[in-house]
Structure formats: structure tokens, C-alpha cells
Coordinates of C-alpha atoms and ligand atoms in Angstrom, one line a residue:
X792 CA -73.7 -103.6 11.9
X793 CA -71.8 -105.9 15.1
X794 CA -71.6 -103.2 17.5
X795 CA -75.4 -102.0 16.0
X796 CA -76.5 -105.2 16.8
X797 CA -75.7 -104.5 20.2
X798 CA -77.6 -102.3 20.9
X799 CA -79.5 -101.1 24.2
X800 CA -82.8 -99.8 23.5
X801 CA -84.9 -98.4 26.0
X802 CA -88.2 -96.9 25.5
X803 CA -90.1 -95.6 22.6
X804 CA -89.3 -91.6 22.3
X805 CA -92.1 -90.6 19.8
X806 CA -94.0 -92.1 16.8
X807 CA -94.9 -90.7 14.1
X808 CA -96.5 -91.7 10.6
X809 CA -93.4 -93.2 8.7
X810 CA -90.8 -93.3 11.8
X811 CA -90.2 -94.2 15.2
X812 CA -88.1 -93.1 18.0
X813 CA -86.3 -95.1 20.5
X814 CA -84.0 -94.1 23.2
X815 CA -80.6 -95.8 23.8
X816 CA -80.1 -97.0 26.4
X817 CA -76.1 -97.1 27.1
X818 CA -75.8 -93.8 24.4
X819 CA -77.1 -90.9 25.7
X820 CA -77.6 -88.3 23.7
X821 CA -78.6 -90.9 21.0
X822 CA -81.8 -92.0 19.5
X823 CA -82.7 -94.9 17.0
X824 CA -84.8 -94.1 14.0
X825 CA -86.7 -97.3 12.3
X826 CA -89.1 -96.5 9.9
X827 CA -92.0 -98.1 9.4
X828 CA -93.3 -99.7 6.8
X829 CA -95.7 -97.8 4.6
X830 CA -95.9 -95.4 2.3
X831 CA -98.8 -92.3 2.9
X832 CA -100.0 -88.9 1.3
X833 CA -102.3 -87.1 2.1
X834 CA -102.3 -86.8 5.6
X835 CA -102.6 -90.8 5.7
X836 CA -106.1 -90.7 4.5
X837 CA -104.0 -93.2 2.1
X838 CA -102.1 -96.0 3.9
X839 CA -101.0 -98.9 2.1
X840 CA -98.0 -101.2 3.0
X841 CA -95.3 -101.2 0.8
X842 CA -92.5 -103.9 1.6
X843 CA -89.1 -103.1 1.9
X844 CA -90.4 -99.0 1.8
X845 CA -88.0 -98.9 4.5
X846 CA -85.1 -100.0 3.0
X847 CA -85.8 -98.4 0.5
X848 CA -86.4 -95.3 2.6
X849 CA -83.4 -96.4 4.9
X850 CA -81.0 -96.1 2.2
X851 CA -82.1 -92.9 -0.1
X852 CA -81.5 -91.4 3.9
X853 CA -78.4 -92.9 4.9
X854 CA -76.5 -92.4 1.9
X855 CA -77.9 -88.4 1.4
X856 CA -76.8 -88.2 5.1
X857 CA -73.2 -89.7 4.7
X858 CA -73.2 -86.8 1.5
X859 CA -74.5 -84.0 3.4
X860 CA -71.9 -85.0 6.6
X861 CA -68.8 -85.8 4.5
X862 CA -69.8 -82.3 2.9
X863 CA -69.6 -80.8 5.9
X864 CA -73.1 -79.9 7.2
X865 CA -74.6 -80.3 10.6
X866 CA -76.3 -83.4 10.8
X867 CA -78.5 -85.8 13.2
X868 CA -77.3 -89.4 11.3
X869 CA -74.9 -91.2 13.3
X870 CA -74.8 -94.8 11.1
X871 CA -77.1 -96.4 9.8
X872 CA -77.4 -100.0 12.0
X873 CA -80.1 -102.4 10.5
X874 CA -81.6 -102.4 6.8
X875 CA -84.2 -99.6 7.9
X876 CA -83.1 -98.3 10.9
X877 CA -80.3 -96.0 10.7
X878 CA -78.9 -93.7 14.9
X879 CA -78.8 -89.9 15.0
X880 CA -78.4 -87.5 17.7
X881 CA -81.5 -87.2 20.2
X882 CA -82.8 -83.5 18.7
X883 CA -86.2 -81.6 19.6
X884 CA -87.9 -80.9 16.6
X885 CA -88.0 -78.0 15.3
X886 CA -92.3 -78.3 14.9
X887 CA -91.5 -76.3 11.4
X888 CA -91.2 -77.7 7.6
X889 CA -88.8 -76.0 5.4
X890 CA -89.8 -76.5 1.5
X891 CA -87.2 -75.4 -1.4
X892 CA -88.3 -74.9 -4.3
X893 CA -86.0 -74.7 -7.6
X894 CA -88.7 -75.3 -9.9
X895 CA -92.6 -74.5 -9.8
X896 CA -94.9 -77.7 -9.0
X897 CA -97.3 -78.8 -6.9
X898 CA -98.8 -76.8 -4.5
X899 CA -97.0 -73.5 -4.7
X900 CA -98.9 -73.6 -8.2
X901 CA -102.0 -73.7 -6.7
X902 CA -101.3 -71.2 -3.5
X903 CA -100.0 -69.1 -7.1
X904 CA -103.0 -69.1 -9.2
X905 CA -101.3 -67.4 -12.9
X906 CA -97.6 -69.1 -12.3
X907 CA -96.0 -72.0 -14.9
X908 CA -95.6 -75.0 -13.5
X909 CA -91.8 -75.4 -14.8
X910 CA -90.8 -71.9 -13.4
X911 CA -87.3 -71.0 -12.3
X912 CA -86.5 -69.9 -9.0
X913 CA -83.1 -67.9 -9.1
X914 CA -82.6 -67.5 -6.0
X915 CA -84.6 -70.5 -4.9
X916 CA -87.3 -70.0 -3.1
X917 CA -88.3 -70.8 -0.1
X918 CA -91.2 -71.7 2.2
X919 CA -91.9 -72.6 6.0
X920 CA -95.4 -74.9 6.5
X921 CA -96.3 -75.4 10.7
X922 CA -96.5 -79.2 10.8
X923 CA -100.0 -79.2 12.1
X924 CA -102.0 -82.5 11.1
X925 CA -105.2 -81.6 12.5
X926 CA -104.6 -78.4 10.4
X927 CA -102.9 -79.8 6.9
X928 CA -99.9 -78.1 7.7
X929 CA -100.2 -73.9 7.2
X930 CA -97.7 -72.3 5.3
X931 CA -96.6 -69.8 7.6
X932 CA -94.6 -67.0 7.2
X933 CA -91.5 -66.1 9.0
X934 CA -92.9 -63.3 11.6
X935 CA -95.8 -66.0 12.6
X936 CA -92.6 -68.8 13.5
X937 CA -90.8 -65.7 15.1
X938 CA -94.0 -65.0 17.3
X939 CA -94.5 -68.9 18.1
X940 CA -90.8 -68.0 20.8
X941 CA -90.7 -72.0 20.0
X942 CA -88.3 -73.2 23.2
X943 CA -86.6 -76.8 22.4
X944 CA -83.4 -77.7 24.4
X945 CA -83.2 -74.9 26.4
X946 CA -83.1 -73.2 22.2
X947 CA -85.6 -69.9 22.0
X948 CA -86.7 -70.0 18.3
X949 CA -85.4 -66.1 18.0
X950 CA -85.0 -64.1 14.5
X951 CA -80.7 -65.7 14.6
X952 CA -82.2 -69.1 14.5
X953 CA -84.8 -68.3 11.7
X954 CA -82.1 -67.5 9.9
X955 CA -79.4 -70.4 10.1
X956 CA -82.5 -72.1 9.2
X957 CA -83.3 -70.3 5.8
X958 CA -79.8 -70.4 4.5
X959 CA -78.6 -74.1 5.9
X960 CA -81.6 -75.1 3.6
X961 CA -80.3 -73.5 0.4
X962 CA -76.7 -74.8 0.9
X963 CA -78.5 -78.5 1.7
X964 CA -80.2 -77.8 -1.8
X965 CA -78.0 -76.7 -3.8
X966 CA -75.3 -79.4 -2.5
X967 CA -78.5 -82.0 -2.9
X968 CA -79.0 -80.5 -6.9
X969 CA -75.4 -80.6 -7.7
X970 CA -75.4 -83.8 -6.8
X971 CA -78.5 -85.1 -8.9
X972 CA -77.2 -83.3 -11.8
X973 CA -74.5 -85.9 -12.1
X974 CA -77.5 -88.7 -12.9
X975 CA -78.6 -85.7 -15.2
X976 CA -81.7 -85.6 -12.7
X977 CA -82.8 -82.4 -11.4
X978 CA -83.6 -81.7 -7.8
X979 CA -87.5 -79.7 -8.2
X980 CA -87.9 -79.2 -4.6
X981 CA -87.3 -80.3 -1.5
X982 CA -89.2 -80.6 2.3
X983 CA -86.6 -80.7 5.3
X984 CA -86.9 -80.1 9.3
X985 CA -84.3 -79.6 11.6
X986 CA -83.8 -80.6 15.7
X987 CA -82.0 -78.7 18.0
X988 CA -79.6 -81.3 19.5
X989 CA -80.1 -81.9 23.2
X990 CA -76.6 -82.0 23.8
X991 CA -75.2 -79.2 21.6
X992 CA -77.5 -76.9 21.5
X993 CA -77.1 -76.8 17.6
X994 CA -79.5 -76.7 15.2
X995 CA -78.7 -79.0 13.1
X996 CA -80.4 -81.3 10.1
X997 CA -83.0 -83.6 11.5
X998 CA -85.6 -86.4 10.7
X999 CA -85.0 -88.3 7.6
X1000 CA -84.5 -87.0 3.6
X1001 CA -85.8 -89.8 1.8
X1002 CA -88.1 -90.1 -1.1
X1003 CA -90.9 -88.7 0.5
X1004 CA -88.7 -85.2 0.8
X1005 CA -88.5 -84.5 -2.5
X1006 CA -89.4 -83.9 -6.6
X1007 CA -86.9 -85.6 -8.9
X1008 CA -87.4 -85.0 -12.4
X1009 CA -84.4 -87.4 -14.9
X1010 CA -83.6 -84.6 -18.0
X1011 CA -85.4 -82.1 -16.2
X1012 CA -89.1 -84.3 -17.5
X1013 CA -91.8 -84.1 -15.7
X1014 CA -93.2 -87.3 -17.4
X1015 CA -91.1 -89.3 -15.7
X1016 CA -91.0 -87.9 -11.7
X1017 CA -89.1 -90.5 -10.1
X1018 CA -90.7 -89.6 -6.2
X1019 CA -93.6 -89.6 -5.0
X1020 CA -96.2 -87.7 -6.5
X1021 CA -96.5 -90.7 -8.6
X1022 CA -98.2 -92.7 -5.6
X1023 CA -99.9 -89.4 -4.5
X1024 CA -101.4 -89.1 -8.5
X1025 CA -102.5 -92.7 -9.1
X1026 CA -106.9 -92.4 -9.4
X1027 CA -106.4 -95.7 -8.1
X1028 CA -104.4 -97.8 -6.1
X1029 CA -103.7 -101.1 -7.8
X1030 CA -101.4 -103.6 -7.8
X1031 CA -100.3 -103.2 -10.4
X1032 CA -99.6 -99.2 -9.7
X1033 CA -97.9 -99.2 -6.3
X1034 CA -95.6 -102.0 -8.8
X1035 CA -95.0 -98.6 -10.8
X1036 CA -94.2 -96.6 -7.9
X1037 CA -91.2 -99.0 -5.7
X1038 CA -90.0 -99.8 -9.6
X1039 CA -89.4 -95.9 -9.2
X1040 CA -88.4 -95.9 -5.5
X1041 CA -86.3 -98.7 -6.8
X1042 CA -84.2 -96.3 -9.5
X1043 CA -83.7 -93.6 -7.0
X1044 CA -81.9 -96.3 -4.0
X1045 CA -79.8 -97.8 -7.1
X1046 CA -79.4 -94.4 -8.3
X1047 CA -78.7 -92.8 -4.6
X1048 CA -75.3 -94.4 -3.8
X1049 CA -73.8 -93.4 -7.0
X1050 CA -74.4 -89.5 -4.6
X1051 CA -70.3 -90.4 -3.3
X1052 CA -69.3 -91.0 -6.4
X1053 CA -66.7 -88.7 -7.6
X1054 CA -67.7 -88.3 -11.1
X1055 CA -64.4 -87.1 -12.2
X1056 CA -61.3 -87.1 -10.7
X1057 CA -58.2 -84.0 -10.2
X1058 CA -55.5 -83.8 -8.0
X1059 CA -52.8 -81.1 -7.7
X1060 CA -49.3 -80.9 -7.8
X1061 CA -46.7 -78.4 -5.3
X1062 CA -43.7 -77.8 -6.7
X1063 CA -41.3 -76.7 -4.6
X1064 CA -37.7 -74.8 -5.5
X1065 CA -36.4 -76.1 -2.2
X1066 CA -36.8 -78.2 0.6
X1067 CA -36.8 -75.3 3.0
X1068 CA -40.5 -73.9 1.7
X1069 CA -41.6 -77.7 2.9
X1070 CA -43.7 -75.7 5.7
X1071 CA -45.5 -74.2 3.2
X1072 CA -46.1 -76.1 1.0
X1073 CA -47.4 -78.8 3.5
X1074 CA -50.6 -76.1 4.4
X1075 CA -51.5 -76.4 0.9
X1076 CA -51.8 -80.0 2.0
X1077 CA -53.5 -79.7 4.8
X1078 CA -55.8 -77.4 3.0
X1079 CA -56.0 -80.0 -0.3
X1080 CA -57.2 -82.8 1.9
X1081 CA -60.0 -80.6 3.7
X1082 CA -61.3 -80.7 0.2
X1083 CA -60.9 -83.9 -0.4
X1084 CA -58.2 -83.2 -3.3
X1085 CA -55.0 -85.5 -3.6
X1086 CA -51.8 -83.4 -3.4
X1087 CA -48.4 -84.6 -4.5
X1088 CA -45.3 -82.4 -3.3
X1089 CA -42.5 -82.5 -5.4
X1090 CA -39.3 -80.9 -5.3
X1091 CA -37.6 -78.7 -9.1
X1092 CA -36.0 -75.6 -9.4
X1093 CA -36.9 -73.5 -13.4
X1094 CA -33.3 -71.7 -12.9
X1095 CA -31.2 -74.6 -11.5
X1096 CA -33.0 -77.6 -13.3
X1097 CA -35.3 -76.7 -15.8
X1098 CA -34.4 -79.4 -17.1
X1099 CA -36.1 -81.6 -14.6
X1100 CA -39.4 -79.4 -14.1
X1101 CA -40.4 -80.3 -17.8
X1102 CA -40.0 -83.7 -16.9
X1103 CA -41.9 -83.7 -13.8
X1104 CA -44.7 -81.6 -15.8
X1105 CA -44.6 -84.1 -18.3
X1106 CA -45.4 -86.9 -16.2
X1107 CA -49.2 -85.5 -14.7
X1108 CA -49.3 -84.0 -18.3
X1109 CA -49.2 -88.6 -19.0
X1110 CA -52.1 -89.7 -17.4
X1111 CA -54.9 -88.1 -18.5
X1112 CA -55.6 -87.0 -14.9
X1113 CA -56.8 -83.3 -14.5
X1114 CA -54.3 -81.0 -12.5
X1115 CA -52.9 -78.1 -10.8
X1116 CA -50.0 -76.4 -10.4
X1117 CA -48.5 -75.0 -7.4
X1118 CA -45.3 -73.3 -7.5
X1119 CA -44.0 -72.7 -4.3
X1120 CA -40.7 -70.7 -4.8
X1121 CA -39.0 -68.0 -3.3
X1122 CA -37.1 -64.9 -4.2
X1123 CA -37.3 -64.7 -7.6
X1124 CA -40.5 -67.6 -8.3
X1125 CA -39.1 -68.9 -12.1
X1126 CA -41.0 -71.6 -11.8
X1127 CA -44.8 -70.8 -11.6
X1128 CA -43.9 -68.8 -14.6
X1129 CA -41.7 -71.2 -16.8
X1130 CA -44.6 -73.7 -15.9
X1131 CA -46.8 -71.7 -17.0
X1132 CA -45.9 -70.7 -20.4
X1133 CA -44.6 -74.6 -20.6
X1134 CA -49.0 -76.3 -19.8
X1135 CA -52.0 -75.9 -20.7
X1136 CA -53.0 -77.0 -16.8
X1137 CA -53.9 -73.8 -14.3
X1138 CA -50.7 -72.5 -12.6
X1139 CA -51.5 -71.1 -9.0
X1140 CA -47.9 -69.4 -7.6
X1141 CA -47.2 -69.7 -3.8
X1142 CA -44.4 -68.0 -2.5
X1143 CA -43.5 -68.0 0.7
X1144 CA -43.3 -64.0 1.4
X1145 CA -40.6 -63.1 3.7
X1146 CA -40.9 -59.9 6.0
X1147 CA -38.0 -58.2 4.4
X1148 CA -38.0 -58.8 0.7
X1149 CA -41.1 -60.0 0.5
X1150 CA -42.5 -56.3 -1.6
X1151 CA -39.5 -57.0 -4.2
X1152 CA -39.5 -61.1 -4.7
X1153 CA -44.0 -60.8 -5.0
X1154 CA -43.1 -59.0 -8.4
X1155 CA -41.0 -62.4 -9.2
X1156 CA -44.6 -63.7 -9.7
X1157 CA -46.8 -60.5 -10.4
X1158 CA -45.4 -59.0 -14.0
X1159 CA -44.8 -61.8 -16.3
X1160 CA -45.0 -62.4 -20.0
X1161 CA -47.3 -61.7 -22.3
X1162 CA -49.5 -65.6 -23.0
X1163 CA -48.5 -66.6 -19.9
X1164 CA -52.4 -67.1 -17.7
X1165 CA -50.9 -67.7 -14.3
X1166 CA -52.4 -67.0 -10.7
X1167 CA -50.5 -65.3 -7.5
X1168 CA -52.0 -66.4 -3.4
X1169 CA -50.2 -66.2 -1.5
X1170 CA -52.3 -67.4 2.0
X1171 CA -51.6 -71.5 1.7
X1172 CA -54.5 -72.2 2.1
X1173 CA -56.1 -69.3 -0.1
X1174 CA -54.1 -71.1 -3.2
X1175 CA -55.9 -74.9 -1.7
X1176 CA -59.1 -72.8 -1.3
X1177 CA -59.7 -71.7 -5.7
X1178 CA -57.4 -75.7 -7.1
X1179 CA -60.7 -77.1 -5.3
X1180 CA -62.6 -74.1 -6.8
X1181 CA -61.5 -75.1 -10.3
X1182 CA -61.9 -78.6 -9.6
X1183 CA -65.1 -78.2 -8.0
X1184 CA -66.9 -77.4 -11.6
X1185 CA -66.6 -81.1 -12.3
X1186 CA -66.3 -82.6 -9.3
X1187 CA -69.8 -82.4 -7.1
X1188 CA -67.5 -83.5 -4.1
X1189 CA -64.9 -81.4 -3.9
X1190 CA -68.3 -78.9 -4.2
X1191 CA -70.5 -80.1 -1.9
X1192 CA -67.2 -78.9 1.1
X1193 CA -66.7 -75.6 -0.7
X1194 CA -70.5 -74.9 -1.4
X1195 CA -71.3 -76.0 2.6
X1196 CA -67.3 -74.0 4.6
X1197 CA -68.9 -70.9 3.3
X1198 CA -72.0 -71.9 4.5
X1199 CA -70.5 -72.4 7.9
X1200 CA -68.6 -69.8 7.6
X1201 CA -71.7 -67.6 7.2
X1202 CA -73.4 -69.6 10.6
X1203 CA -70.0 -68.8 12.8
X1204 CA -69.7 -65.1 12.4
X1205 CA -73.8 -64.7 12.5
X1206 CA -73.7 -66.8 16.2
X1207 CA -70.5 -65.0 17.2
X1208 CA -72.3 -61.7 16.9
X1209 CA -75.5 -62.3 18.1
X1210 CA -72.6 -63.6 21.5
X1211 CA -71.4 -60.4 21.4
X1212 CA -74.2 -58.6 21.3
X1213 CA -75.8 -60.7 24.4
X1214 CA -72.5 -60.1 26.5
X1215 CA -72.5 -56.2 26.0
X1216 CA -75.6 -56.3 27.5
Ligands
ADP996 N1 -83.1 -86.9 16.3 C1 -84.0 -87.7 15.8 N2 -84.9 -87.0 17.7 C2 -85.3 -87.2 18.3 N3 -86.6 -87.1 17.5 C3 -87.1 -87.2 15.6 C4 -85.3 -87.1 14.9 N4 -85.4 -87.0 14.0 C5 -87.1 -87.7 13.5 N5 -88.0 -87.3 14.9 C6 -89.0 -87.4 15.0 O1 -89.5 -88.3 15.1 C7 -91.1 -88.7 14.9 C8 -91.1 -89.2 13.5 O2 -91.2 -89.2 12.6 P1 -92.6 -89.4 10.9 O3 -92.8 -91.2 11.2 O4 -92.0 -88.9 10.4 O5 -93.0 -88.4 12.2 P2 -94.5 -87.0 11.7 O6 -95.6 -88.1 11.1 O7 -95.1 -86.6 12.4 O8 -93.6 -86.7 10.3 C9 -90.9 -86.7 14.4 O9 -91.5 -86.3 15.3 C10 -90.0 -86.9 14.5 O10 -89.6 -85.2 14.6
NAG997 C1 -79.9 -98.8 4.3 O1 -78.8 -98.2 4.2 C2 -77.8 -98.6 4.7 C3 -76.4 -97.3 3.7 O2 -76.2 -97.5 2.7 C4 -77.3 -99.8 3.4 O3 -76.4 -100.0 3.5 C5 -78.0 -100.4 4.0 O4 -78.1 -102.5 2.7 C6 -79.8 -100.5 3.1 N1 -80.9 -101.3 3.6 C7 -81.5 -101.8 2.4 C8 -82.3 -102.8 2.1 O5 -81.2 -101.4 1.6
NAG998 C1 -84.6 -67.1 3.7 O1 -84.0 -65.6 3.5 C2 -84.5 -65.1 2.2 C3 -83.2 -64.4 2.2 O2 -83.0 -63.4 2.7 C4 -84.9 -63.9 2.1 O3 -86.1 -63.2 1.3 C5 -86.4 -64.9 2.3 O4 -88.2 -64.1 3.4 C6 -86.1 -66.1 3.9 N1 -87.4 -66.7 4.2 C7 -88.1 -68.0 5.2 C8 -89.0 -68.3 5.0 O5 -87.4 -66.9 6.1
NAG999 C1 -76.4 -87.7 -18.9 O1 -76.4 -86.6 -20.4 C2 -75.2 -87.4 -21.2 C3 -75.1 -85.6 -21.7 O2 -76.5 -86.5 -22.7 C4 -75.0 -88.4 -21.1 O3 -73.0 -87.7 -21.8 C5 -74.6 -89.0 -19.6 O4 -73.8 -90.8 -20.2 C6 -75.2 -88.3 -18.6 N1 -75.3 -89.8 -17.5 C7 -75.8 -90.0 -16.9 C8 -75.4 -90.5 -15.3 O5 -76.9 -90.2 -17.0
NAG1000 C1 -87.6 -93.4 -2.4 O1 -86.2 -94.1 -2.9 C2 -86.5 -94.9 -2.4 C3 -84.8 -95.6 -3.5 O2 -84.1 -94.7 -2.1 C4 -87.0 -95.7 -3.6 O3 -86.8 -97.2 -2.9 C5 -88.6 -95.3 -2.3 O4 -89.9 -96.3 -2.5 C6 -88.4 -93.9 -2.9 N1 -90.3 -93.4 -2.1 C7 -89.8 -93.1 -1.4 C8 -91.7 -92.7 -0.6 O5 -89.2 -94.1 0.0
MG1001 MG1 -92.3 -86.7 8.7

């Protein structure tokens, strides 16, 4: 906040029901997003000042965007500025609300009579609503969005852009769902908005994600819901009722910070037969680091120093930290199979194959005595990815990075194809 307080705030660019957007004079391309201290429901038909609400919304947004950003999702969020404001990339907003549902409830039940509350959507149910207060934000089909031919920051919103937003919404939902599950909380549904970054012309998650943006049911129990629905359901706005809504908000704000904390530890230990395999091992380590996984490199040969191999193994079995061993041994890989026969932890063979003997050498990793369950992965990046997938089963932060990476790969392919098609026209 030292730098934050020096922000040279320029003119107001826009104002909505819950926040104001200001230009930043010295930072072209960035804006200040300032929350207003009020809660709205039913299109602002009902407005009540709620002290501290802005601060709570700020904290929620900051934690959620930090989680998404660290996972690798592209967002407008830059950094928190004050208790009630953050800086963000200046975007031209796409006037569509993307709604993603895991469990049927609320307006979905009204629009789809006959569906029982609690019905689970797999895959997730996606809906789009055109942001139009005067008409109560009508639901739009994909065809309607395409027909509107929105053009923002020089980017026309066509099929490719709609597909990217659709896929991104699913990934964002799954990441937040996974994170809330660590708090025994079901993410029931969520609504988000995208913008086009005026500088990069990329589609990024924009606006905010706060209590107004989702339904959360602790332990999947609707009666304990901790979201804005409590406010919508109030028969009468009494000071006591507002206190209850505020306490619910506080419940969320206390927990939202925990979403950023790893719920389980984990590490990768790379064993190499010789330091001549160092470059191969460094690649594994670099890829592990990209998933936030600690990676330790050790040198040991199961052929020449089996006592040392087993001693090193015991070091990592002794402290209770879930560990994945990666064995890097050229020529005849004794290391991985010996480890696999002597530990209950997972072992991945990642032999550094050479062009001359590789086709023969690989069999020492593949053809094993019975009772061994080690896997073999040739690419160092892929070995690290597989280790991350194992750790990701119990560590949501690692899982979220894998999930975002999958989305980003999908988007890159889509954009590469679009570019190629445009060139060949
Ligand atoms: N990063 C951003 N850059 C530019 N405009 C933004 C950004 N984030 C949000 N906005 C816009 O700020 C305005 C105020 O937000 P909000 O109070 O939520 O409005 P609304 O009532 O339309 O939902 C909206 O038009 C929103 O789209
Ligand atoms: C606003 O969010 C930031 C980031 O989480 C946090 O440091 C700050 O304390 C928050 N303000 C309040 C009042 O919660
Ligand atoms: C999102 O994508 C899914 C799967 O391709 C599709 O069935 C659905 O109609 C799309 N939804 C929207 C709102 O575009
Ligand atoms: C979630 O529920 C499980 C099983 O009931 C319990 O062991 C765990 O402590 C709970 N976690 C949190 C964060 O409440
Ligand atoms: C959302 O959660 C925050 C906690 O981050 C809470 O303070 C706030 O009251 C909740 N509701 C709204 C509408 O912001
Ligand atoms: Mg809004």
C-alpha cells in the first residue's frame, strides 16, 4: 500500500450499482476499481447501506483473483490498493453475465419448472444473460450473442471468443469449486463477466467475484447458505436481519483467505544415477516448480551403492511428507525398479534415453519383476506433470494450476487455428 497511496487518480470512467471505476493518470492501461458500501438485490430495488460490506467484498475479490491468478487464469486484477479498492487492467467490458451451475436452485428452477432443487449438473450448466437492467437482464442464447456482434477494444465477439469465454467459465468454476471444497463448502453456482484488455486485446476475467457472485452451501446444506440469497430471502429488513447477513458475509471473508493455503504438503525427490544426467533432472525440477511443487535432487546408484539408495529413501519416508520419487538412470535403469520394490510411495522412471541405445535401454524401465508398480515417462516435463497430478489429488493449489494450464493450452490452440485461418483467407 506504500505505492498504492501514491496513485494519481484521474477521472471517473464509469459507475454501476456496486462500484466506481477511475482512470489512473500515471498508469495507462490500468484502472482503480472502488467498491461502494452498499448491498443491492432485485436490481437495486432494495438498497441498504451496510457498513463494512465494501471491505469484505474487497477481501473476497482479492483472495479469489489471487487464487485464480496464481493458478494461471488470465484476469484483469493487478493488486489490492486499499481496504475497498484494487487496481486492474483497463478493460472494455463484454455486457454478458456468464452463469455456471453445479446444483439447480434459484432462478433456474423458475425458468425450468419440474426440475427439483438440488439436481446436479455434470457437466456444468452454462447460461448467458445480457446485462440490461431496464429489461431485467434477459437470458440470451449463443446465437443472440453472436448476432449482437459486440465490438470491444477493437475485438469483435464471434464464435471463437464465445467458445473461449465458455471454456474459461467452466475452468474458473472448477477451480473455485475445488478450493471451496477444502472448506467443506459446496459452490452451487457462480456468475462472472469478461472484458477485453484494452492494451493486449485479450479476453480476461474482469469485474469482481465476491459474495454477490456465487451461492455457497456449507457441507452442501442449503439451510446454512452463506451468500447473498440470505439477503434476498429476508422478509423484512430489520437491523437484526442485516446483522445476520453481515455475519454470513464475515463467515465467508474469514474462510476466503484459507482458499490460498495449501491443505496438504507434497514433494518430488529426483534420484539420478550420475551427475551426467543433471540437465535432464533440472528440467524435471523446473517443471515441478511451475506447479508449486518442491523438488529435491539427489545422486545415488542402485547398482553401485544400493545401501545409500535405501538410506536416502528412508530420509524421505521418515517425516510423513507425501513424496513422489523420480528415478533418472541411463543405460540399465536399476534405480527406479529397486526403489519401487522397497517403498510404498509412487515411483516414476524418467530415463534419459540416448539415440544410440535408447530403444534397448527403455526396456530396463518397462520389463519388471512382479510386484512393482512404477510408471515410465520419457519427457522430463511430463514426469513432473504426472507427479503434480498425483499430489493434486490432495492439494488443491497444485490441482488448480493443472486445471488452468489445460484451459490455456486449449485457448492457445484455438487462437492458433483462428490466426492460421485468417492468414489463409
Ligand atoms: N477492469 C475494469 N475495467 C473497466 N471497467 C470495469 C472493470 N471492472 C469492472 N468494470 C465496470 O465497472 C462498472 C461498475 O461496476 P458495477 O457496479 O458492478 O456495475 P453494474 O451495476 O453494471 O454491475 C461496470 O460497468 C463494470 O463493467
Ligand atoms: C482487502 O483485501 C486485501 C487483500 O485480501 C486485504 O489485504 C485487506 O485487508 C482487505 N481489506 C479488508 C478490510 O478486509
Ligand atoms: C458452452 O459450451 C457447451 C459445450 O460445448 C455447450 O453445450 C453450451 O451450449 C455452451 N454454452 C453457452 C452458453 O455458450
Ligand atoms: C470437513 O469435514 C471433514 C469431515 O467431516 C472434517 O474432518 C474436516 O475437519 C472439515 N474441514 C473443515 C475445514 O471444516
Ligand atoms: C461476501 O463475503 C464477504 C466476505 O468476504 C462478506 O463480508 C460479504 O458480506 C459477503 N457478501 C457480500 C454481498 O459481499
Ligand atoms: Mg456488477
